[in-house]
Short mmCIF file of C-alpha atoms in Angstrom, two decimals:
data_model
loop_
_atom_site.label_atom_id
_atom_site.label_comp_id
_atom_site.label_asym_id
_atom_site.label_seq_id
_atom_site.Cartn_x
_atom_site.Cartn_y
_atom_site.Cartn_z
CA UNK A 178 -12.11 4.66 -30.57
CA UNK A 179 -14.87 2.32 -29.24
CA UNK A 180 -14.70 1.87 -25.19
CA UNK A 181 -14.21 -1.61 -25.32
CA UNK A 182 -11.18 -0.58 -27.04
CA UNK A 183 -9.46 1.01 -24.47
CA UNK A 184 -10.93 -1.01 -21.83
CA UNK A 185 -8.67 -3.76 -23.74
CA UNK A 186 -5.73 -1.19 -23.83
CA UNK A 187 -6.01 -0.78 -20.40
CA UNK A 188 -5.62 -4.55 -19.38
CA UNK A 189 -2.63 -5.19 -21.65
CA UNK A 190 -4.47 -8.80 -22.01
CA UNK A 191 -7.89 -10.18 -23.85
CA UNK A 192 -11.11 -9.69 -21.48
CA UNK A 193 -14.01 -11.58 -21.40
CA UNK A 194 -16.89 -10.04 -22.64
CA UNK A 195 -18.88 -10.24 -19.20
CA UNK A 196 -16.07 -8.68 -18.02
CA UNK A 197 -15.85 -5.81 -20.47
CA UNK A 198 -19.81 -5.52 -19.91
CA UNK A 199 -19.26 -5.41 -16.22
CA UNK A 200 -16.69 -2.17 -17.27
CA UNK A 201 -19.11 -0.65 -19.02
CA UNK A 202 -21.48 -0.13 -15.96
CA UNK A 203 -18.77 1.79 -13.74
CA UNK A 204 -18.05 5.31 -13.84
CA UNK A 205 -14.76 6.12 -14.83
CA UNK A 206 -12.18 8.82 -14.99
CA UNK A 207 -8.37 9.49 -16.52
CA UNK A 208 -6.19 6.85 -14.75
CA UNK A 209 -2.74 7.47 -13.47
CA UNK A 210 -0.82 5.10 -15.41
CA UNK A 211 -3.23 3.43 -17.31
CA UNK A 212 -6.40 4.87 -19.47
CA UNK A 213 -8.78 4.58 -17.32
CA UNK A 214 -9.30 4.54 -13.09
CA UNK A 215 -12.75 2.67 -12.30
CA UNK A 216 -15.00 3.40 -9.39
CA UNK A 217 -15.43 -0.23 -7.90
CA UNK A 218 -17.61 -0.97 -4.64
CA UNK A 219 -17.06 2.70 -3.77
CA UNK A 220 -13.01 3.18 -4.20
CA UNK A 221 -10.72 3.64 -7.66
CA UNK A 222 -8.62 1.00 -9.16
CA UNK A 223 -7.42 -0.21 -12.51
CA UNK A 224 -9.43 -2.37 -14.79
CA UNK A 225 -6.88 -5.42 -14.82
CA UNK A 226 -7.36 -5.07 -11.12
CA UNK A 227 -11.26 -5.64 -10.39
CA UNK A 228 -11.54 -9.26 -11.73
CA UNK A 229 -8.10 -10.31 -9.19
CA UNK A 230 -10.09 -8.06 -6.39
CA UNK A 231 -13.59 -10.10 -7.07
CA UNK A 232 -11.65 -13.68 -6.96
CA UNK A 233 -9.85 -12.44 -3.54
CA UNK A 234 -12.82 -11.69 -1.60
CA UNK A 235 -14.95 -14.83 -3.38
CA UNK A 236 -12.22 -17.48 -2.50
CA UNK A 237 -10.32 -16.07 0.28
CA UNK A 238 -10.37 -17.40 3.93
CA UNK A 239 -8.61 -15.93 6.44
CA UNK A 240 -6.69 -18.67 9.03
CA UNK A 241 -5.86 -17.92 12.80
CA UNK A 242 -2.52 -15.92 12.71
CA UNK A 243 -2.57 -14.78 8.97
CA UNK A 244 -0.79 -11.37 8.93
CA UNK A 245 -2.28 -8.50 6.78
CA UNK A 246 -0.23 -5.73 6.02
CA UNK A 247 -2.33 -3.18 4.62
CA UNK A 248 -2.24 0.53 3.00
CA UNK A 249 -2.97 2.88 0.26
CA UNK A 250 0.07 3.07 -2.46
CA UNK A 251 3.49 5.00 -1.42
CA UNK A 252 2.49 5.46 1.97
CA UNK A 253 5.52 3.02 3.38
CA UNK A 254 4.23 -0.05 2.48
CA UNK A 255 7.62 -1.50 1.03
CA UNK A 256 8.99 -0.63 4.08
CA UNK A 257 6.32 -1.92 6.54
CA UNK A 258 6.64 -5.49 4.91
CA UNK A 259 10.50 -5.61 5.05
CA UNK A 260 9.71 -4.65 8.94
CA UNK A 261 6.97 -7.60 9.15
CA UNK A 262 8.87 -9.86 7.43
CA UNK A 263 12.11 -9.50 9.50
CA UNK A 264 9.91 -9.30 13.10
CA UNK A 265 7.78 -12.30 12.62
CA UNK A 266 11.10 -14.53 11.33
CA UNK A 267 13.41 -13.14 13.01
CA UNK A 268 14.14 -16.71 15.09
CA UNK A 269 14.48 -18.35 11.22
CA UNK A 270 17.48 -15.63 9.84
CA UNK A 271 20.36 -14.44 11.03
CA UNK A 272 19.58 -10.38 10.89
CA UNK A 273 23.44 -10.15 9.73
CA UNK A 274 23.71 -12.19 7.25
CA UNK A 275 21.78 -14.75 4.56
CA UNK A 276 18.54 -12.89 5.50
CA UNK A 277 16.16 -12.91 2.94
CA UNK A 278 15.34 -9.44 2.28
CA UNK A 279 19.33 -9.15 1.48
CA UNK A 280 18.65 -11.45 -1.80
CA UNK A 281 14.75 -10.67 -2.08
CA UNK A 282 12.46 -7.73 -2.55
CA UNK A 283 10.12 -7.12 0.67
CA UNK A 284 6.84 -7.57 -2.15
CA UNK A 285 8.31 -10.65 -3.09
CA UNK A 286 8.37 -11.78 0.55
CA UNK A 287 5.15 -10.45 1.33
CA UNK A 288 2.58 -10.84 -1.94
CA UNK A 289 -0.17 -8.73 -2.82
CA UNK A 290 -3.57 -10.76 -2.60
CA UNK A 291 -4.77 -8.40 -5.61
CA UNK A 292 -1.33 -8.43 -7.70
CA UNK A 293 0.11 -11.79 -7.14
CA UNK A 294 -1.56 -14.31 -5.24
CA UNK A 295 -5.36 -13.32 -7.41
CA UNK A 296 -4.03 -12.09 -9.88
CA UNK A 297 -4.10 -13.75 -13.57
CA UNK A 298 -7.28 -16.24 -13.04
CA UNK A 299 -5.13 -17.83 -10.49
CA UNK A 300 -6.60 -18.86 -6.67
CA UNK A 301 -4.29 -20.39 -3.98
CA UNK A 302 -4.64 -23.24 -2.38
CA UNK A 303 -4.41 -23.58 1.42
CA UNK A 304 -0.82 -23.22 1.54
CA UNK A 305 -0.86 -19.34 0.73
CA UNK A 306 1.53 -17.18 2.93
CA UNK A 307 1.41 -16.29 6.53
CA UNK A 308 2.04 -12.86 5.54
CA UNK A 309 0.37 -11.25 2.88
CA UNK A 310 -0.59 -7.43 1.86
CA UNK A 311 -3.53 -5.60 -0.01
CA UNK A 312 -4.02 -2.35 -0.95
CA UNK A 313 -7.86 -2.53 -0.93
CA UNK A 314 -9.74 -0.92 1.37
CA UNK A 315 -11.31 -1.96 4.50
CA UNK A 316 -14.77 -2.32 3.94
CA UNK A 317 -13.85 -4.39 0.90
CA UNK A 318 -12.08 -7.25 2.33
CA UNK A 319 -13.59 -10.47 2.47
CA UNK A 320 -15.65 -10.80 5.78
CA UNK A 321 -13.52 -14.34 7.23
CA UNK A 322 -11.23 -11.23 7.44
CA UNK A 323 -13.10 -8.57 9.14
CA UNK A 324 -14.61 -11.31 11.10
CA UNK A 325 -13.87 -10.38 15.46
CA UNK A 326 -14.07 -14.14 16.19
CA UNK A 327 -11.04 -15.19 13.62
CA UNK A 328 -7.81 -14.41 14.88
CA UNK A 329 -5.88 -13.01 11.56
CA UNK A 330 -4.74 -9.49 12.09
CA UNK A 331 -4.26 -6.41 9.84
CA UNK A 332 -1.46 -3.40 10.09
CA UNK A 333 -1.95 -0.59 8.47
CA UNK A 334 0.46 2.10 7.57
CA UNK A 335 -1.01 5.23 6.67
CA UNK A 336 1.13 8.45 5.61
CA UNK A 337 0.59 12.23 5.45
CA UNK A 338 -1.82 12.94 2.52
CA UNK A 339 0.75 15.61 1.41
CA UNK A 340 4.02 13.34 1.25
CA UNK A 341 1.52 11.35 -0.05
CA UNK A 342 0.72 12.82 -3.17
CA UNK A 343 4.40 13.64 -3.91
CA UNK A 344 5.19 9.97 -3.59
CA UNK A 345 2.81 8.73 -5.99
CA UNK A 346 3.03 11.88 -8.21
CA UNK A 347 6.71 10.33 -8.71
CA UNK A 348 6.60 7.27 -8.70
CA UNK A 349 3.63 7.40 -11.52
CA UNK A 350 5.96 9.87 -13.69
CA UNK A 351 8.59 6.78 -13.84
CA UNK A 352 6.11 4.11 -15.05
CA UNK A 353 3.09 6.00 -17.02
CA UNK A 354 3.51 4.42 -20.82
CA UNK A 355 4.51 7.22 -22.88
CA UNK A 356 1.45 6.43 -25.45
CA UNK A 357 -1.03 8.16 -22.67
CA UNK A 358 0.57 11.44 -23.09
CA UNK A 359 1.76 14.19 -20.34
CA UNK A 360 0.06 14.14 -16.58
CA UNK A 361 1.02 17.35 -15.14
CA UNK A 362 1.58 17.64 -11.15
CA UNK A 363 -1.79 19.97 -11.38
CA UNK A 364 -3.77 18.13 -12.84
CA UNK A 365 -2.58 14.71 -10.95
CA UNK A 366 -3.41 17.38 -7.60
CA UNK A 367 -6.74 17.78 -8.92
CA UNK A 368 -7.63 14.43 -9.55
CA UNK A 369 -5.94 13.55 -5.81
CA UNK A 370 -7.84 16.15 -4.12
CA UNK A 371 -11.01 15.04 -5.91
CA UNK A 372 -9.99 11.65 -4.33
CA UNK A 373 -9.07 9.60 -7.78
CA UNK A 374 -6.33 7.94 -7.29
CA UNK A 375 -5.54 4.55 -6.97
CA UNK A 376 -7.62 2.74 -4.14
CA UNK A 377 -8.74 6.09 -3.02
CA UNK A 378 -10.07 8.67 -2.55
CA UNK A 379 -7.18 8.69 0.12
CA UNK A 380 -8.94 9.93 3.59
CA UNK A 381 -11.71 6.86 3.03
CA UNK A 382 -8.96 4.64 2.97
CA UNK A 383 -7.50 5.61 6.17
CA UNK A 384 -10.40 6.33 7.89
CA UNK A 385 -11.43 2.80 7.07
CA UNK A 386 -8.32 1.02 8.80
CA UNK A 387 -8.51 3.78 11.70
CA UNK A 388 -12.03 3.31 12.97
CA UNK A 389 -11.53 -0.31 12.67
CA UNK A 390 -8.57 -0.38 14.91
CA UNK A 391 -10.45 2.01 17.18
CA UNK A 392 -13.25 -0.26 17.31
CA UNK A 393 -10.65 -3.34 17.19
CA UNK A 394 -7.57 -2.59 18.52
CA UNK A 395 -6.16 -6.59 18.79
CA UNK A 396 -7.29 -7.02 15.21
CA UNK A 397 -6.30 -3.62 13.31
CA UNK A 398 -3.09 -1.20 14.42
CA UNK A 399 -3.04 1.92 12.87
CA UNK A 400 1.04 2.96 12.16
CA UNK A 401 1.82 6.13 10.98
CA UNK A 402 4.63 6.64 8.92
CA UNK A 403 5.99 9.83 10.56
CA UNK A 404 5.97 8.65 13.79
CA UNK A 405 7.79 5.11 12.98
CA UNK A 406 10.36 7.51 11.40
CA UNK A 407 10.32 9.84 14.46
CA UNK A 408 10.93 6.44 16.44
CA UNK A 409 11.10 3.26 15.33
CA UNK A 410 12.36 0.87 18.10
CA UNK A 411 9.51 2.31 20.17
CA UNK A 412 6.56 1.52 17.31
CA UNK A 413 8.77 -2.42 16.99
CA UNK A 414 8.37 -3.07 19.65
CA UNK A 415 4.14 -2.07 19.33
CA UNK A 416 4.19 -3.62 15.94
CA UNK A 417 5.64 -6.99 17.52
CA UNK A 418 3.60 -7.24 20.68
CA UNK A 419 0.38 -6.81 18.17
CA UNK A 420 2.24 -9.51 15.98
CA UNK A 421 1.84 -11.78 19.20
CA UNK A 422 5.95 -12.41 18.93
CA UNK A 423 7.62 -9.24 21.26
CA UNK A 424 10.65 -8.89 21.82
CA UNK A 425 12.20 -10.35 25.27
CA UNK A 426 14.25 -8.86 27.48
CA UNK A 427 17.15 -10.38 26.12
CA UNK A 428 16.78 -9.79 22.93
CA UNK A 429 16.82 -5.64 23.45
CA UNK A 430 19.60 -6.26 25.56
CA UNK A 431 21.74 -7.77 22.76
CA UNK A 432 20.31 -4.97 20.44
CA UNK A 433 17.88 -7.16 18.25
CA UNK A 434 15.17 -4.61 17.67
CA UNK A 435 18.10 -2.18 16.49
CA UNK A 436 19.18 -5.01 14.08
CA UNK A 437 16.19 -4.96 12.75
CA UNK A 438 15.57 -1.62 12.34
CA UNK A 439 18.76 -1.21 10.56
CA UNK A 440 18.20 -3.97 8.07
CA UNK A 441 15.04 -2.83 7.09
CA UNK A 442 16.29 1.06 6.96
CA UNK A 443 15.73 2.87 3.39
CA UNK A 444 19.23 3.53 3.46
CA UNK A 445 20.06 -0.14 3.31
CA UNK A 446 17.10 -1.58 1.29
CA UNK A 447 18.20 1.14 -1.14
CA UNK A 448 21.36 0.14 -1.84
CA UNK A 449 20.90 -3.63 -2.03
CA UNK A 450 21.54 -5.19 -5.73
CA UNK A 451 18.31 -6.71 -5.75
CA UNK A 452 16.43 -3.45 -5.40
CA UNK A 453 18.72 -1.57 -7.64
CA UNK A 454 18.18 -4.08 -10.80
CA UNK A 455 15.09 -5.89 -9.87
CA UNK A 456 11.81 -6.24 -10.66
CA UNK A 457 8.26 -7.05 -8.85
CA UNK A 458 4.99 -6.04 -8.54
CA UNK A 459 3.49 -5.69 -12.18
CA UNK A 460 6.57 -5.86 -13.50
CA UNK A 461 7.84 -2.99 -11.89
CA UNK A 462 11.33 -2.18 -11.63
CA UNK A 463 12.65 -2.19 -7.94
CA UNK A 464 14.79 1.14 -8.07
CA UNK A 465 10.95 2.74 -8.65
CA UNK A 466 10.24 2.13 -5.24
CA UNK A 467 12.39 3.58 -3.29
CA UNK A 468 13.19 7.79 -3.86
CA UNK A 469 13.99 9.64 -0.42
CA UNK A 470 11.59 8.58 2.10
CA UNK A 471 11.63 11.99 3.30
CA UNK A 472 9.23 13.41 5.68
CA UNK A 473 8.16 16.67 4.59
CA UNK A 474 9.44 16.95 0.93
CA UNK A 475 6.08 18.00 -0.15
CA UNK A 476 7.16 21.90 1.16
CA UNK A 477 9.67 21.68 -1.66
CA UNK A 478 7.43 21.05 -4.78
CA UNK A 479 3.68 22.38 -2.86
CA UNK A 480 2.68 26.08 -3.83
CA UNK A 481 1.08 28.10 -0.87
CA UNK A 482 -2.44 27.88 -2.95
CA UNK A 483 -2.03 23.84 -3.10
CA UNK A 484 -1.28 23.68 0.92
CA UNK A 485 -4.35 25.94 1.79
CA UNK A 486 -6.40 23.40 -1.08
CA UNK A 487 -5.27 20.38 0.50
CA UNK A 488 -5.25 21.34 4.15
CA UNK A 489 -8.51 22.05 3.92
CA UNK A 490 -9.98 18.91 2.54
CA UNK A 491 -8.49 16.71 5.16
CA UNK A 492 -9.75 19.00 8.01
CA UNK A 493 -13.10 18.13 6.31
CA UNK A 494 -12.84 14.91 5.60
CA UNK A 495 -11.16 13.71 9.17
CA UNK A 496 -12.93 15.85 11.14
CA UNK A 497 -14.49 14.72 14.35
CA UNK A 498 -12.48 11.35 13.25
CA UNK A 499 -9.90 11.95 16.18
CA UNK A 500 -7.09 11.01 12.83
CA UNK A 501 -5.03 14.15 12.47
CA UNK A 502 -1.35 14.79 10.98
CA UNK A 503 1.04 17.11 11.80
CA UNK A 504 1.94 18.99 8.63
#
């Protein structure tokens, strides 16, 4: 079968042929859920997904107080938009009732610049959302982004690299097309300790985000899943004051940040009839996204020879970073 082939199969649509040209000049491995993973301006990502990525950092400019909510797939980013979302409007729904994320699905609140709002040939106009999300790395933004002077700010939710790989590992078993054939947990391991996988590999991507909110602390934060699980009105009320809307006094009096922690819970996002029968990103089904949330489920499906494999990459790729998780 001729690449250009399966460079078509791997789009689901008709490319140009500068486009399939472009293809043919990027190395290339066994994708995840689609035939082929491309290495793009040094990270991994789908072929349907380079041309929306090129028109996003060609046409985008970042405003004073656009929101950016940032990560690497299945590290909580469903769940760190529903918490956006519901902090920055808070003062426009009623937490109890006739909220939006009741009726809505948090990516259909907050679009992906390289899924939706890119996506399909198609470039916004000026009236784009205040909040919108990416899963593209930092160095690869567009600079009116990374720029210190402009006043748009990124959060970035990073998870441990083993829950990690379980999450995608999942989620990827639900929605690879049968025609590509088995993907067995080793050899998805493999690929994700050889850092292809989506976006990745994995510790660039965080590393990324973290130095940048080292070196720019009012313009990244760096959230860690495991600790917003550990405590979450204490990392609200972090992730508001860096929103430039805290919380008053009042409002933790009358229990507001507990509201919204309880709306946005995976408990209740799970069970809400528009994630249970939904659809949204890609044409994903809703129910996809959401499994157990469960911090350290990796210990359940990890053998002892995967831990020591894994362990020891991230000790070499974050060391002397000052980035560590506890595992």
């Amino acid at each position: 079968m001729a690449f250009t082939q399966l460079i078509e199969e791997d789009d689901h649509q008709e490319l140009s042929q500068e486009s399939k040209e472009f293809l043919l000049t990027l190395p290339r491995n066994k994708g995840w859920r689609t035939r082929n993973l491309y290495l793009f301006q040094g990270f991994w990502c789908q072929a349907k997904e380079i041309h929306a990525i090129l028109s996003f950092q060609q046409h985008f400019q970042a405003q004073a107080k656009d929101i950016i909510v940032a990560s690497i797939p299945k590290t909580g980013t469903t769940w760190l938009k529903a918490l956006t979302f519901s902090i920055v409007n808070r003062h426009l729904f009623t937490l109890q009732k006739e909220h939006p994320l009741l009726t809505s699905n948090p990516h259909d609140l907050v679009p992906f610049l390289e899924y939706n709002l890119y996506a399909n040939n198609n470039i916004p106009g000026p009236s784009r959302p205040r909040l919108m999300a990416t899963h593209v790395p930092f160095h690869a933004l567009p600079d009116s982004i990374k720029m210190e002077s402009n006043t748009s700010r990124v959060v970035y939710i990073s998870r441990n690299p083993f829950d990690t790989f379980l999450s995608i590992w999942h989620f990827m078993s639900k929605i690879r097309p049968d025609e590509l054939g088995p993907f067995s947990f080793e050899e998805a391991f493999d690929m994700y300790c050889n850092g292809v996988v989506g976006y990745g590999p994995y510790w660039e991507h965080m590393l990324g985000y973290y130095k940048e909110s080292m070196k720019n602390p009012e313009k990244v934060l760096f959230l860690k899943y495991e600790e917003l699980k550990d405590n979450i009105e204490f990392h609200l009320k972090r992730l508001a004051e860096f929103l430039g809307c805290p919380f008053s006094a009042e409002e933790e009096r009358e229990g507001v940040i507990e509201d919204v922690a309880k709306l946005c819970s995976f408990e209740n996002l799970k069970e809400l009839d528009v994630n249970k029968n939904g659809k949204c990103i890609a044409n994903f089904e809703n129910k996809h996204l959401f499994r157990t949330a469960k911090v350290g489920d990796w210990m359940n499906h990890f053998t002892p020879l995967m831990v020591e494999q894994l362990s020891t990459i991230m000790e070499q790729k974050l060391e002397g970073s000052g980035l560590a998780f506890k595992i």
